[in-house]
Coordinates of C-alpha atoms in Angstrom, one line a residue:
M217 CA -65.7 24.9 -15.9
K218 CA -65.9 23.6 -12.4
Y219 CA -64.5 25.3 -9.3
K220 CA -63.1 23.8 -6.1
Q221 CA -62.0 25.2 -2.7
L222 CA -58.3 26.1 -2.4
G223 CA -57.1 23.9 0.6
G224 CA -58.9 24.9 3.7
T225 CA -59.5 28.7 2.4
G226 CA -62.7 30.0 1.1
L227 CA -61.1 30.8 -2.2
M228 CA -62.6 29.0 -5.2
V229 CA -60.3 28.1 -8.3
S230 CA -61.1 26.5 -11.6
E231 CA -60.4 22.8 -12.0
F232 CA -58.0 23.6 -14.7
C233 CA -55.0 26.2 -14.0
L234 CA -53.1 27.8 -16.9
G235 CA -49.4 27.0 -16.3
T236 CA -47.1 29.6 -17.9
M237 CA -43.8 27.8 -18.0
T238 CA -44.2 28.2 -21.7
F239 CA -44.1 32.0 -21.5
G240 CA -40.9 33.8 -22.4
G241 CA -37.4 33.0 -21.8
K242 CA -35.9 32.5 -25.4
N243 CA -32.4 32.9 -24.0
D244 CA -32.9 30.5 -21.1
P245 CA -32.1 26.8 -22.1
M246 CA -34.9 25.3 -20.1
S247 CA -37.5 27.8 -21.1
S248 CA -36.7 27.5 -24.8
V249 CA -37.5 23.6 -24.7
M250 CA -40.8 24.4 -23.1
G251 CA -42.0 26.9 -25.6
A252 CA -40.6 30.4 -25.2
L253 CA -43.7 32.1 -26.3
D254 CA -43.7 35.7 -26.9
E255 CA -46.1 38.2 -25.5
Q256 CA -48.6 38.1 -28.2
A257 CA -49.0 34.3 -28.3
A258 CA -48.9 34.0 -24.4
G259 CA -51.5 36.8 -24.1
Q260 CA -53.8 34.9 -26.6
L261 CA -53.6 31.9 -24.3
V262 CA -54.4 34.0 -21.2
N263 CA -57.5 35.4 -23.0
E264 CA -58.6 32.0 -24.2
A265 CA -58.3 30.6 -20.5
L266 CA -60.3 33.4 -19.2
E267 CA -63.1 33.0 -21.7
A268 CA -63.1 29.3 -20.9
G269 CA -63.6 30.0 -17.2
I270 CA -60.2 29.5 -15.9
N271 CA -59.4 31.8 -13.1
F272 CA -56.2 30.1 -11.9
F273 CA -52.7 31.1 -13.3
D274 CA -49.4 29.3 -12.1
T275 CA -46.1 30.9 -12.6
A276 CA -42.6 31.1 -10.9
N277 CA -39.8 33.5 -10.6
V278 CA -37.4 31.2 -12.2
Y279 CA -39.6 30.5 -15.4
G280 CA -37.8 32.5 -18.1
V281 CA -35.7 34.0 -15.4
G282 CA -38.5 36.3 -14.4
E283 CA -40.0 36.8 -17.9
S284 CA -42.8 34.4 -17.5
E285 CA -44.1 36.6 -14.5
E286 CA -43.7 39.8 -16.6
I287 CA -45.6 38.5 -19.5
L288 CA -48.4 37.0 -17.3
G289 CA -48.6 40.3 -15.4
R290 CA -49.0 42.4 -18.6
S291 CA -51.5 39.8 -20.1
L292 CA -53.7 40.2 -17.0
K293 CA -53.6 43.9 -17.0
G294 CA -57.1 45.3 -16.2
K295 CA -58.2 41.8 -15.4
R296 CA -56.4 41.2 -12.2
H297 CA -59.5 41.0 -10.2
E298 CA -60.6 38.0 -12.3
A299 CA -57.4 36.1 -11.6
V300 CA -55.9 34.0 -8.8
I301 CA -52.2 34.0 -9.4
A302 CA -49.8 31.6 -7.9
T303 CA -45.9 32.1 -8.1
K304 CA -42.9 30.4 -6.4
V305 CA -39.6 30.9 -4.8
R306 CA -36.7 28.7 -4.2
F307 CA -34.5 28.3 -7.3
R308 CA -31.4 30.4 -8.2
M309 CA -32.1 33.8 -9.5
G310 CA -28.6 35.1 -9.8
P311 CA -24.9 34.2 -9.3
G312 CA -24.5 35.3 -5.7
P313 CA -24.4 32.8 -2.8
N314 CA -27.6 34.2 -1.4
Q315 CA -29.6 34.5 -4.5
V316 CA -31.2 30.9 -4.1
G317 CA -32.9 28.9 -1.3
L318 CA -35.5 29.5 1.3
S319 CA -33.6 31.9 3.7
R320 CA -35.6 35.0 4.9
G321 CA -33.4 37.3 2.8
H322 CA -34.1 35.5 -0.4
I323 CA -37.8 34.9 0.2
I324 CA -38.5 38.5 1.0
Q325 CA -36.4 39.8 -1.9
Q326 CA -37.9 37.6 -4.5
A327 CA -41.4 38.2 -3.2
E328 CA -40.9 41.9 -3.8
E329 CA -39.3 41.2 -7.2
S330 CA -42.3 39.0 -8.2
L331 CA -44.8 41.7 -7.2
K332 CA -43.0 44.1 -9.5
R333 CA -42.8 41.8 -12.4
L334 CA -46.5 40.7 -12.1
G335 CA -47.5 44.3 -11.7
T336 CA -49.7 43.7 -8.7
D337 CA -49.6 44.6 -4.9
Y338 CA -50.4 41.0 -3.9
I339 CA -49.8 37.4 -4.7
D340 CA -52.8 35.0 -4.1
L341 CA -50.8 31.9 -3.5
Y342 CA -46.9 32.0 -2.8
Q343 CA -45.2 28.6 -2.8
I344 CA -41.9 27.3 -2.0
H345 CA -40.6 25.5 -5.1
G346 CA -38.9 22.8 -3.2
P347 CA -37.0 21.9 0.0
D348 CA -33.9 23.8 1.2
P349 CA -31.6 21.5 3.2
L350 CA -29.6 24.5 4.5
T351 CA -32.2 26.6 6.0
D352 CA -34.2 25.8 9.2
W353 CA -37.9 25.4 8.7
E354 CA -38.6 28.0 11.4
E355 CA -36.9 30.6 9.3
T356 CA -38.6 29.9 6.0
L357 CA -42.0 29.7 7.6
R358 CA -41.6 33.0 9.7
A359 CA -40.7 34.8 6.5
L360 CA -43.8 33.4 4.6
D361 CA -45.9 34.3 7.5
D362 CA -44.6 37.9 7.6
L363 CA -45.6 38.2 4.0
V364 CA -49.2 37.0 4.7
R365 CA -49.5 39.5 7.7
S366 CA -48.2 42.2 5.4
G367 CA -50.9 41.7 2.9
K368 CA -48.5 41.0 0.1
V369 CA -49.3 37.4 0.1
R370 CA -52.7 35.9 0.8
Y371 CA -52.0 32.1 1.1
I372 CA -48.9 29.9 1.2
G373 CA -48.2 26.7 -0.4
C374 CA -45.3 24.2 -1.3
S375 CA -44.2 22.2 -4.2
N376 CA -42.2 19.0 -4.5
L377 CA -42.0 18.2 -0.9
Q378 CA -42.2 14.7 0.7
G379 CA -45.2 13.9 2.9
W380 CA -43.1 14.0 6.1
Q381 CA -41.8 17.4 5.1
M382 CA -45.2 18.8 4.8
M383 CA -46.3 17.3 8.1
K384 CA -43.1 18.8 9.8
A385 CA -43.6 22.3 8.2
N386 CA -47.3 22.5 9.1
G387 CA -46.6 21.1 12.6
I388 CA -44.1 23.8 13.2
S389 CA -46.4 26.4 11.9
R390 CA -49.2 25.4 14.1
E391 CA -47.0 25.3 17.2
L392 CA -45.7 28.8 16.5
G393 CA -49.1 30.2 15.5
L394 CA -48.0 30.9 11.8
H395 CA -50.0 30.4 8.5
T396 CA -49.8 26.9 7.2
F397 CA -49.4 25.5 3.7
Q398 CA -52.9 25.3 2.1
T399 CA -51.6 23.6 -1.1
T400 CA -48.9 21.4 -2.6
Q401 CA -48.0 21.4 -6.1
S402 CA -46.9 17.8 -7.1
Y403 CA -46.3 15.7 -10.2
Y404 CA -49.2 13.3 -10.7
S405 CA -50.3 11.5 -13.7
L406 CA -51.5 7.9 -14.9
A407 CA -47.8 7.4 -15.8
G408 CA -46.6 8.6 -12.4
R409 CA -48.7 7.7 -9.4
D410 CA -45.9 7.8 -6.8
I411 CA -47.6 10.5 -4.7
E412 CA -50.4 8.0 -3.8
R413 CA -48.0 6.2 -1.4
D414 CA -47.6 8.8 1.3
I415 CA -48.3 12.4 -0.1
I416 CA -51.9 12.0 -1.0
P417 CA -52.7 10.4 2.6
V418 CA -51.1 13.4 4.1
L419 CA -53.0 15.8 2.0
Q420 CA -56.4 14.1 2.7
D421 CA -55.5 13.9 6.4
Q422 CA -54.4 17.6 6.6
K423 CA -57.0 19.1 4.2
V424 CA -54.4 20.3 2.0
G425 CA -55.2 20.9 -1.7
L426 CA -53.5 19.3 -4.6
L427 CA -52.3 21.2 -7.6
V428 CA -51.0 18.8 -10.2
W429 CA -48.1 19.7 -12.5
S430 CA -47.2 17.7 -15.8
P431 CA -50.5 15.8 -15.8
L432 CA -49.6 14.4 -19.2
A433 CA -46.2 13.1 -18.0
G434 CA -44.2 15.7 -20.0
G435 CA -46.3 15.0 -23.1
F436 CA -45.8 11.2 -22.9
L437 CA -49.6 10.9 -22.5
S438 CA -50.5 13.5 -25.2
G439 CA -51.2 10.9 -27.8
K440 CA -48.0 11.4 -29.8
Y441 CA -46.1 8.6 -28.5
T442 CA -46.5 4.9 -28.9
R443 CA -44.3 1.8 -29.1
D444 CA -44.0 2.5 -32.9
N445 CA -43.9 6.3 -32.9
Q446 CA -41.5 8.1 -30.6
G447 CA -42.5 11.5 -32.0
G448 CA -40.4 14.1 -33.9
A449 CA -37.0 15.4 -33.1
D450 CA -38.5 18.7 -32.1
D451 CA -41.1 17.2 -29.7
R452 CA -40.6 18.2 -26.1
R453 CA -40.2 14.7 -24.7
N454 CA -37.3 14.1 -27.1
K455 CA -35.6 17.2 -26.1
F456 CA -36.2 16.9 -22.5
D457 CA -37.1 13.3 -21.2
F458 CA -38.8 14.4 -17.9
P459 CA -40.6 13.4 -15.8
P460 CA -39.1 9.9 -15.8
V461 CA -41.5 7.3 -17.2
D462 CA -41.3 3.4 -17.2
R463 CA -41.5 3.2 -20.9
E464 CA -42.7 -0.5 -21.2
K465 CA -45.4 -0.1 -18.5
G466 CA -46.3 3.4 -20.2
Y467 CA -46.9 2.0 -23.5
G468 CA -49.3 -0.7 -22.2
L469 CA -51.2 2.1 -20.5
I470 CA -51.3 4.1 -23.8
D471 CA -52.7 1.1 -25.5
V472 CA -55.7 1.3 -23.0
L473 CA -56.0 5.1 -23.4
Q474 CA -56.1 4.8 -27.0
E475 CA -58.9 2.2 -26.9
I476 CA -61.0 4.3 -24.5
A477 CA -60.3 7.6 -26.6
K478 CA -61.4 5.7 -29.8
A479 CA -64.7 4.5 -28.3
R480 CA -65.4 7.9 -27.0
E481 CA -64.2 9.6 -30.2
T482 CA -61.9 11.9 -28.3
S483 CA -58.2 12.3 -27.7
V484 CA -55.9 10.3 -25.5
A485 CA -54.8 13.4 -23.7
R486 CA -58.5 14.3 -22.7
I487 CA -59.0 10.7 -21.2
A488 CA -55.7 11.0 -19.3
L489 CA -56.8 14.3 -17.9
A490 CA -60.3 13.2 -17.1
W491 CA -58.9 10.4 -15.0
L492 CA -57.1 13.0 -13.0
L493 CA -60.2 15.2 -12.5
N494 CA -61.9 12.0 -11.1
Q495 CA -59.3 11.7 -8.2
P496 CA -60.8 13.1 -5.0
A497 CA -57.6 14.6 -3.7
V498 CA -57.0 16.8 -6.9
T499 CA -58.0 20.5 -6.5
S500 CA -56.7 21.8 -9.9
V501 CA -54.8 20.4 -12.8
I502 CA -52.1 22.7 -14.3
V503 CA -52.1 22.6 -18.1
G504 CA -49.5 24.3 -20.2
A505 CA -49.9 24.9 -23.9
K506 CA -48.0 26.5 -26.9
R507 CA -51.2 27.1 -29.0
P508 CA -54.9 27.7 -28.3
D509 CA -55.9 24.5 -30.0
Q510 CA -53.8 22.5 -27.6
L511 CA -55.4 24.4 -24.5
Q512 CA -59.0 23.8 -25.9
D513 CA -58.3 20.1 -26.5
N514 CA -57.1 19.7 -22.8
L515 CA -60.1 21.7 -21.4
G516 CA -62.4 19.3 -23.2
A517 CA -61.5 16.7 -20.6
S518 CA -63.8 18.7 -18.2
G519 CA -67.0 17.2 -19.8
I520 CA -65.8 13.6 -19.8
I521 CA -67.1 11.4 -17.1
L522 CA -65.4 8.1 -17.1
N523 CA -67.5 5.0 -16.1
E524 CA -66.5 2.4 -13.5
E525 CA -65.2 0.0 -16.2
E526 CA -63.0 2.6 -17.8
L527 CA -61.7 3.8 -14.4
S528 CA -61.0 0.1 -13.4
R529 CA -59.1 -0.6 -16.7
L530 CA -56.9 2.6 -16.3
D531 CA -56.3 1.8 -12.6
Q532 CA -55.2 -1.8 -13.4
V533 CA -52.8 -0.8 -15.9
S534 CA -51.2 2.0 -14.0
R535 CA -51.4 1.2 -10.4
L536 CA -48.3 1.1 -8.2
Q537 CA -46.7 -2.1 -7.0
P538 CA -47.3 -2.5 -3.3
E539 CA -44.4 -1.5 -1.0
Y540 CA -43.7 -2.2 2.7
P541 CA -45.3 -1.3 5.1
L542 CA -48.4 -1.2 2.9
W543 CA -48.3 -4.4 1.2
N544 CA -51.8 -5.1 2.3
P545 CA -53.4 -2.1 3.8
S546 CA -56.6 -4.0 4.5
V547 CA -54.8 -6.0 7.3
Y548 CA -54.9 -2.7 9.3
I549 CA -58.6 -2.0 8.6
E550 CA -60.5 -5.3 8.7
D551 CA -59.6 -6.3 12.3
R552 CA -61.0 -2.9 13.6
Y553 CA -64.5 -3.6 12.4
P554 CA -66.9 -6.1 14.1
I555 CA -67.4 -9.3 12.2
Q556 CA -70.5 -9.3 10.2
K557 CA -72.6 -12.5 10.4

């Protein structure tokens, strides 16, 4: 297992992070689609991850309406010092008008609740789960900063923000002398490279780490799906068709993935994950699993080094269409260097 620096901190995290959206939540409609693993099955995955060298675990208060955090906390009992735990706040946690969002009240309350559920006295990485259009950034950022200064949170991050929102938030934090976002958690896969337009340039400019969620595009790149095989009725993608995928373009990508996987005698999923691990902006790839064999197959991507030809083929079949104002980025580069004769 390789380890990378988390944003601008000195904290090192494994290049794979175990996502726990599959833990618990039998009575929650969303969680039941994702897996709704009981404590024994979830605990086995946590142990498998630790044995494989994973030290990074991602959850959220909303996963299983708190049950994911509870199960993760109990699974790490006696091993807390080995783990870097990330959780999130933003989505609705009750029926009241203030039990949602990024107000100071909701953030502080939910941080306290997450600490109890996780059975720990600190959260390594506390992330806002998305933007809140009703709350001023200053209120949100001061609340997060207070949590860091109190010792209840060590670092803060964001998730599902646009590039300009990250720049605005960190600009406000710097102006006010507050702690800044060290990471973003964003969707990124060979079937969804949208963040390359403006989010990744922001991350590289600001030295913010990238944690990738849904690296297999909600199972679309797992190897189950082709033009001729749409998977079974119980497969996750057929129950919950998310994230959005351009199917026609996606099937062309799968054709190439299958060819590379066959030549290397490995799985389609491993090749798709190996491509992500090769992207310089990526800090850690969040993988979720229902069974240990799924986790082990995903972790096998760590040993795959794609060659230039393979990377070029994957880039050609999955690249974004140029959009204004970057129809031709080289126009803004070439005239700034002396002409070589």
